[in-house]
Short mmCIF file of C-alpha atoms and ligand atoms in Angstrom, two decimals:
data_model
loop_
_atom_site.label_atom_id
_atom_site.label_comp_id
_atom_site.label_asym_id
_atom_site.label_seq_id
_atom_site.Cartn_x
_atom_site.Cartn_y
_atom_site.Cartn_z
CA MET K 32 53.26 50.37 37.94
CA ASN K 33 53.47 46.68 38.99
CA SER K 34 49.94 45.49 38.32
CA VAL K 35 47.06 46.54 36.05
CA THR K 36 43.56 45.01 36.04
CA VAL K 37 41.24 45.44 33.05
CA ARG K 38 37.54 44.51 32.90
CA VAL K 39 36.26 43.59 29.43
CA PRO K 40 32.73 42.81 28.19
CA ALA K 41 31.32 39.94 26.12
CA LYS K 42 29.51 40.54 22.84
CA VAL K 43 26.33 39.34 21.22
CA ASN K 44 25.77 39.57 17.45
CA LEU K 45 22.55 41.38 16.58
CA GLN K 46 22.94 40.57 12.89
CA LEU K 47 25.41 38.04 11.55
CA ALA K 48 25.14 37.89 7.76
CA VAL K 49 27.50 35.37 6.17
CA GLY K 50 28.36 35.83 2.47
CA PRO K 51 29.49 33.15 0.00
CA LEU K 52 32.62 31.12 0.79
CA ARG K 53 35.66 32.99 -0.63
CA GLY K 54 38.63 31.43 -2.39
CA ASP K 55 40.79 31.93 0.73
CA GLY K 56 38.37 29.88 2.88
CA TYR K 57 36.87 32.90 4.66
CA HIS K 58 33.44 34.51 4.23
CA ASP K 59 32.61 38.17 3.86
CA LEU K 60 30.48 39.13 6.84
CA VAL K 61 28.22 41.85 8.05
CA ASN K 62 28.49 41.53 11.77
CA VAL K 63 26.59 43.88 14.09
CA PHE K 64 28.42 43.55 17.41
CA HIS K 65 26.89 44.69 20.69
CA ALA K 66 28.91 44.68 23.94
CA VAL K 67 26.97 43.46 26.99
CA SER K 68 27.55 43.66 30.74
CA LEU K 69 29.06 40.23 31.23
CA PHE K 70 32.73 40.69 32.06
CA ASP K 71 36.06 38.85 32.18
CA GLU K 72 38.86 40.43 34.22
CA VAL K 73 42.52 40.29 33.19
CA THR K 74 45.28 41.28 35.63
CA ALA K 75 48.77 41.90 34.26
CA VAL K 76 51.75 41.79 36.65
CA ALA K 77 55.32 42.70 35.63
CA GLU K 78 57.47 39.53 35.28
CA THR K 79 60.52 38.42 33.34
CA GLY K 80 58.81 35.73 31.18
CA MET K 81 55.27 35.36 29.76
CA SER K 82 52.71 33.25 31.63
CA VAL K 83 48.94 32.97 32.10
CA ARG K 84 46.61 31.51 34.72
CA VAL K 85 42.85 31.11 34.21
CA GLU K 86 40.13 30.77 36.84
CA GLY K 87 36.31 30.98 36.91
CA GLU K 88 33.65 29.90 34.36
CA SER K 89 34.87 26.74 32.47
CA ALA K 90 38.50 27.71 33.17
CA ASP K 91 39.60 24.08 32.63
CA GLN K 92 38.72 24.45 28.91
CA VAL K 93 41.04 27.42 28.37
CA PRO K 94 44.71 26.83 27.46
CA GLU K 95 47.31 28.16 29.93
CA ASP K 96 50.11 28.26 27.36
CA ASP K 97 51.09 30.22 24.23
CA ASP K 98 47.75 29.29 22.62
CA ASN K 99 45.91 31.51 25.07
CA LEU K 100 44.67 34.53 23.12
CA ALA K 101 45.65 36.91 25.94
CA ILE K 102 49.26 35.68 25.84
CA ARG K 103 49.25 35.93 22.03
CA ALA K 104 48.14 39.55 22.42
CA ALA K 105 50.87 40.34 24.97
CA VAL K 106 53.53 38.75 22.73
CA ALA K 107 52.26 40.71 19.68
CA LEU K 108 52.30 43.97 21.65
CA ALA K 109 55.88 43.40 22.91
CA ARG K 110 56.95 42.59 19.33
CA HIS K 111 55.27 45.76 18.04
CA ALA K 112 57.15 47.77 20.69
CA GLY K 113 60.40 46.00 19.69
CA ARG K 114 61.22 45.05 23.29
CA SER K 115 61.43 41.78 25.23
CA TYR K 116 58.87 42.63 27.91
CA GLY K 117 57.48 39.99 30.26
CA VAL K 118 54.12 39.68 31.99
CA SER K 119 52.18 37.30 34.18
CA LEU K 120 48.47 37.38 33.25
CA ALA K 121 45.64 36.21 35.52
CA ILE K 122 42.27 35.79 33.80
CA ARG K 123 39.04 35.58 35.79
CA LYS K 124 36.41 34.26 33.37
CA ALA K 125 32.69 34.95 33.52
CA ILE K 126 32.13 34.93 29.72
CA PRO K 127 31.20 31.38 28.60
CA VAL K 128 34.10 29.58 26.90
CA ALA K 129 33.50 28.68 23.22
CA GLY K 130 30.03 30.13 23.77
CA GLY K 131 29.75 32.47 20.78
CA MET K 132 30.30 35.53 22.99
CA ALA K 133 33.94 36.17 21.97
CA GLY K 134 35.41 35.54 25.41
CA GLY K 135 38.88 34.72 24.09
CA SER K 136 38.87 37.84 21.91
CA ALA K 137 37.77 39.88 24.93
CA ASP K 138 40.71 38.54 26.96
CA ALA K 139 43.11 39.40 24.10
CA ALA K 140 41.74 42.98 23.98
CA ALA K 141 42.02 43.28 27.77
CA ALA K 142 45.62 42.03 27.67
CA LEU K 143 46.50 44.66 25.02
CA VAL K 144 45.05 47.46 27.19
CA ALA K 145 46.62 46.10 30.41
CA CYS K 146 50.12 45.58 28.94
CA ASN K 147 50.06 48.94 27.13
CA GLU K 148 49.54 50.50 30.57
CA LEU K 149 51.85 48.15 32.54
CA TRP K 150 54.77 48.66 30.15
CA GLY K 151 54.13 52.41 29.90
CA LEU K 152 53.89 52.24 26.08
CA GLY K 153 51.11 54.79 25.72
CA LEU K 154 50.12 53.44 22.27
CA PRO K 155 46.95 55.01 20.83
CA LEU K 156 43.81 52.96 20.14
CA GLU K 157 44.55 52.90 16.36
CA ASP K 158 47.84 51.02 16.98
CA LEU K 159 46.16 48.57 19.36
CA MET K 160 43.39 48.03 16.76
CA GLU K 161 45.97 47.03 14.13
CA ILE K 162 47.62 44.53 16.46
CA ALA K 163 44.16 43.27 17.45
CA ALA K 164 43.15 42.55 13.82
CA ASP K 165 46.19 40.25 13.43
CA ILE K 166 45.15 38.23 16.50
CA GLY K 167 41.57 37.53 15.40
CA SER K 168 38.65 39.10 13.55
CA ASP K 169 36.58 39.67 16.74
CA VAL K 170 39.44 41.31 18.71
CA PRO K 171 39.14 44.84 17.22
CA PHE K 172 35.50 45.07 18.33
CA ALA K 173 36.46 43.75 21.76
CA LEU K 174 38.79 46.78 22.05
CA LEU K 175 36.07 49.19 20.94
CA GLY K 176 32.94 48.06 22.82
CA GLY K 177 29.54 49.76 22.40
CA THR K 178 27.73 48.76 19.20
CA ALA K 179 29.44 48.58 15.82
CA VAL K 180 29.09 46.98 12.42
CA GLY K 181 32.03 44.90 11.20
CA THR K 182 32.60 44.10 7.52
CA GLY K 183 35.28 42.09 5.72
CA ARG K 184 35.95 39.23 8.15
CA GLY K 185 34.22 41.40 10.78
CA GLU K 186 37.36 43.39 11.60
CA ARG K 187 36.61 46.59 9.58
CA LEU K 188 34.51 48.45 12.11
CA THR K 189 32.11 51.38 12.01
CA PRO K 190 30.67 52.42 15.39
CA LEU K 191 26.85 52.61 15.45
CA GLU K 192 24.55 54.92 17.31
CA ALA K 193 22.55 52.85 19.82
CA ALA K 194 20.17 54.44 22.32
CA GLY K 195 19.64 51.55 24.77
CA PRO K 196 19.89 50.26 27.33
CA PHE K 197 18.66 46.97 25.90
CA HIS K 198 18.01 44.18 28.39
CA TRP K 199 19.24 40.68 27.62
CA VAL K 200 18.97 37.16 28.96
CA PHE K 201 21.65 34.61 28.06
CA ALA K 202 21.09 30.86 28.32
CA LEU K 203 24.44 29.07 28.67
CA ALA K 204 24.74 25.51 27.37
CA ASP K 205 26.82 22.55 28.52
CA GLY K 206 30.05 22.47 26.49
CA GLY K 207 31.07 24.81 23.67
CA LEU K 208 30.77 24.78 19.89
CA SER K 209 33.82 25.21 17.66
CA THR K 210 33.44 28.33 15.50
CA ALA K 211 35.27 26.61 12.60
CA LYS K 212 32.91 23.59 12.73
CA VAL K 213 29.83 25.82 12.74
CA TYR K 214 31.05 27.69 9.63
CA ALA K 215 31.82 24.34 7.94
CA GLU K 216 28.29 23.10 8.76
CA CYS K 217 26.84 26.35 7.36
CA ASP K 218 28.76 25.73 4.09
CA ARG K 219 27.49 22.12 4.03
CA ILE K 220 23.84 23.19 4.49
CA ARG K 221 24.21 25.78 1.70
CA ALA K 222 25.79 23.21 -0.63
CA GLU K 223 22.87 20.82 0.04
CA GLU K 224 20.34 23.56 -0.66
CA GLY K 225 22.17 24.62 -3.83
CA LEU K 226 20.71 28.14 -3.66
CA PRO K 227 22.70 31.29 -4.49
CA VAL K 228 24.15 33.01 -1.38
CA ALA K 229 23.58 36.76 -1.26
CA GLU K 230 26.31 39.28 -0.49
CA PRO K 231 25.84 40.33 3.15
CA ARG K 232 24.24 43.73 3.84
CA ALA K 233 23.45 45.53 7.10
CA ALA K 234 19.67 45.56 7.73
CA GLY K 235 18.39 49.16 7.67
CA ALA K 236 15.48 48.36 10.01
CA LEU K 237 17.90 46.93 12.60
CA LEU K 238 20.12 50.02 12.50
CA ALA K 239 17.02 52.26 12.88
CA ALA K 240 15.77 50.22 15.86
CA LEU K 241 19.17 50.58 17.54
CA ARG K 242 19.26 54.33 16.92
CA ASP K 243 15.72 54.74 18.29
CA GLY K 244 16.27 52.46 21.30
CA ASP K 245 13.20 50.49 20.10
CA ALA K 246 13.55 47.06 21.74
CA LYS K 247 10.41 45.63 20.10
CA ALA K 248 11.61 46.53 16.60
CA LEU K 249 15.13 45.33 17.41
CA GLY K 250 13.80 41.98 18.64
CA ALA K 251 12.00 41.43 15.33
CA GLU K 252 15.19 42.18 13.34
CA LEU K 253 17.71 39.91 15.14
CA THR K 254 19.20 37.45 12.62
CA ASN K 255 22.08 35.00 12.55
CA ASP K 256 23.04 33.10 9.37
CA LEU K 257 24.98 30.60 11.52
CA GLN K 258 21.93 29.66 13.54
CA SER K 259 20.71 26.75 11.40
CA ALA K 260 24.22 25.28 11.46
CA ALA K 261 24.50 25.67 15.26
CA LEU K 262 21.05 24.03 15.62
CA ARG K 263 22.09 21.13 13.41
CA LEU K 264 25.17 20.55 15.56
CA ARG K 265 23.24 21.10 18.81
CA PRO K 266 19.54 20.27 18.20
CA SER K 267 18.63 20.85 21.88
CA LEU K 268 19.06 24.62 21.33
CA ALA K 269 15.73 24.69 19.42
CA ALA K 270 13.87 23.99 22.69
CA THR K 271 15.87 26.68 24.50
CA LEU K 272 14.96 29.30 21.85
CA GLU K 273 11.32 28.17 21.86
CA ALA K 274 11.10 28.42 25.66
CA GLY K 275 12.34 32.04 25.53
CA ARG K 276 9.88 32.95 22.77
CA GLY K 277 7.08 31.25 24.71
CA HIS K 278 7.87 33.43 27.73
CA GLY K 279 7.59 36.68 25.81
CA ALA K 280 11.14 37.39 24.58
CA LEU K 281 11.03 40.20 21.99
CA GLY K 282 13.65 38.31 20.00
CA ALA K 283 15.59 35.06 20.40
CA LEU K 284 18.71 33.87 18.60
CA VAL K 285 21.86 31.83 18.92
CA SER K 286 24.75 34.16 19.81
CA GLY K 287 27.46 34.07 17.12
CA SER K 288 28.50 30.47 16.53
CA GLY K 289 26.65 29.37 19.71
CA PRO K 290 25.75 27.50 21.78
CA THR K 291 24.76 30.43 24.04
CA CYS K 292 21.22 31.63 23.25
CA ALA K 293 20.37 35.33 23.59
CA PHE K 294 16.92 36.73 24.35
CA LEU K 295 15.92 40.39 24.19
CA ALA K 296 13.59 41.53 26.97
CA ALA K 297 11.33 44.59 27.19
CA SER K 298 12.83 45.89 30.47
CA ALA K 299 15.17 44.92 33.31
CA ALA K 300 12.16 43.50 35.21
CA HIS K 301 11.07 41.46 32.17
CA ALA K 302 14.63 40.14 31.78
CA GLY K 303 14.53 38.95 35.42
CA GLU K 304 11.17 37.17 34.84
CA LEU K 305 12.32 35.63 31.58
CA ALA K 306 15.53 34.39 33.22
CA GLY K 307 13.47 32.78 36.02
CA ALA K 308 11.17 31.10 33.49
CA LEU K 309 14.13 29.70 31.50
CA ARG K 310 15.72 28.36 34.70
CA ASP K 311 12.40 26.70 35.69
CA ALA K 312 12.07 25.20 32.19
CA GLY K 313 15.46 23.47 32.65
CA VAL K 314 16.60 24.33 29.12
CA ALA K 315 20.02 25.77 30.03
CA ARG K 316 23.01 25.00 32.24
CA GLU K 317 22.91 28.55 33.58
CA VAL K 318 20.88 31.69 32.83
CA LEU K 319 22.31 35.22 33.15
CA THR K 320 20.91 38.72 32.65
CA ALA K 321 22.89 41.65 31.21
CA HIS K 322 22.39 44.98 29.44
CA GLY K 323 23.99 46.64 26.46
CA PRO K 324 25.58 48.53 24.94
CA VAL K 325 28.48 48.91 27.40
CA PRO K 326 31.91 50.49 26.76
CA GLY K 327 34.96 48.40 25.85
CA PRO K 328 37.83 47.35 28.15
CA ALA K 329 38.54 49.63 31.12
CA VAL K 330 41.29 49.68 33.74
CA VAL K 331 39.74 49.08 37.17
P1 ATP I 608 33.61 33.71 18.98
O1 ATP I 608 32.31 34.24 19.51
O2 ATP I 608 34.64 34.78 18.73
O3 ATP I 608 33.46 32.73 17.87
P2 ATP I 608 33.66 31.94 21.23
O4 ATP I 608 33.05 32.81 22.30
O5 ATP I 608 32.79 30.93 20.59
O6 ATP I 608 34.30 32.89 20.14
P3 ATP I 608 35.99 31.65 22.89
O7 ATP I 608 35.44 31.60 24.27
O8 ATP I 608 36.61 32.91 22.44
O9 ATP I 608 34.88 31.20 21.82
O10 ATP I 608 37.01 30.43 22.77
C1 ATP I 608 37.27 29.69 21.61
C2 ATP I 608 38.46 28.76 21.90
O11 ATP I 608 39.63 29.58 22.05
C3 ATP I 608 38.30 27.99 23.20
O12 ATP I 608 37.87 26.69 22.93
C4 ATP I 608 39.69 27.99 23.83
O13 ATP I 608 40.33 26.76 23.67
C5 ATP I 608 40.50 29.03 23.02
N1 ATP I 608 41.02 30.14 23.86
C6 ATP I 608 42.25 30.65 23.79
N2 ATP I 608 42.41 31.66 24.68
C7 ATP I 608 41.25 31.79 25.32
C8 ATP I 608 40.80 32.66 26.37
N3 ATP I 608 41.59 33.57 26.92
N4 ATP I 608 39.52 32.52 26.76
C9 ATP I 608 38.70 31.60 26.18
N5 ATP I 608 39.10 30.74 25.24
C10 ATP I 608 40.36 30.82 24.79
#
């Protein structure tokens, strides 16, 4: 096989509970990931060296060198196989860059699936999951798709039952937010408040709403402990969230570390109306609709 193309979805966090800062600089998380129908595409072509090209949504903000997460994934897979494979990767981005929707992690997961196929390695998902966890804490979920709860740094995953489909609207902002800076701001806010920080726990009502496919209950349970930090760094997001709530969103939150805002709608038709209202309100660079949960990366 000379070329393999893999389509991979973005994620939104339905619950992102951030525990106290640990001695190693990380936080224990409870991270309910939900894969949505907004896709990047990664094409792997057999080559002697390793290279990557990026086109599409905010492509100019994505590195085309060894820092690219898809290249890091290909290098890690070749190392795991103990061979000096080469590949040329072409990434077509639709997932917002540095948008809190794990686009880079998605590309890394897609590269693992594509190169596993291209190089005829036939590694099982468990092996790819181990390699994925070394690349970044959101990469294992990007390999899995669907809906899952992540603990630890988010990389220890348990798949969740989710009836769905749930209908989403995403408001994309101008420019990204650095995940590291948002966590640092969250720590700063907590230090100012001086209150004890609880150990993170999955919300039972959220898990029940997912199982039952109850969008209204799910909307009421969406939470993100990084939201106040993202809002401090990007105050304009408050108006975006308010506009969605004002137009009947069942729930509204910043996705992951932001700045993308996610709104849960009652139906596909409601998502279309809500998207139109957000565009008219001028509170986002671009507004997209999607549904979830969707499966993880797939060869197309
Ligand atoms: P998360 O939700 O996991 O915090 P994010 O969606 O906020 O992530 P990404 O789009 O994954 O952020 O990108 C974060 C940074 O990673 C970007 O600023 C970019 O420089 C770098 N990066 C490396 N490889 C990629 C890639 N393939 N796609 C996007 N960004 C990449």
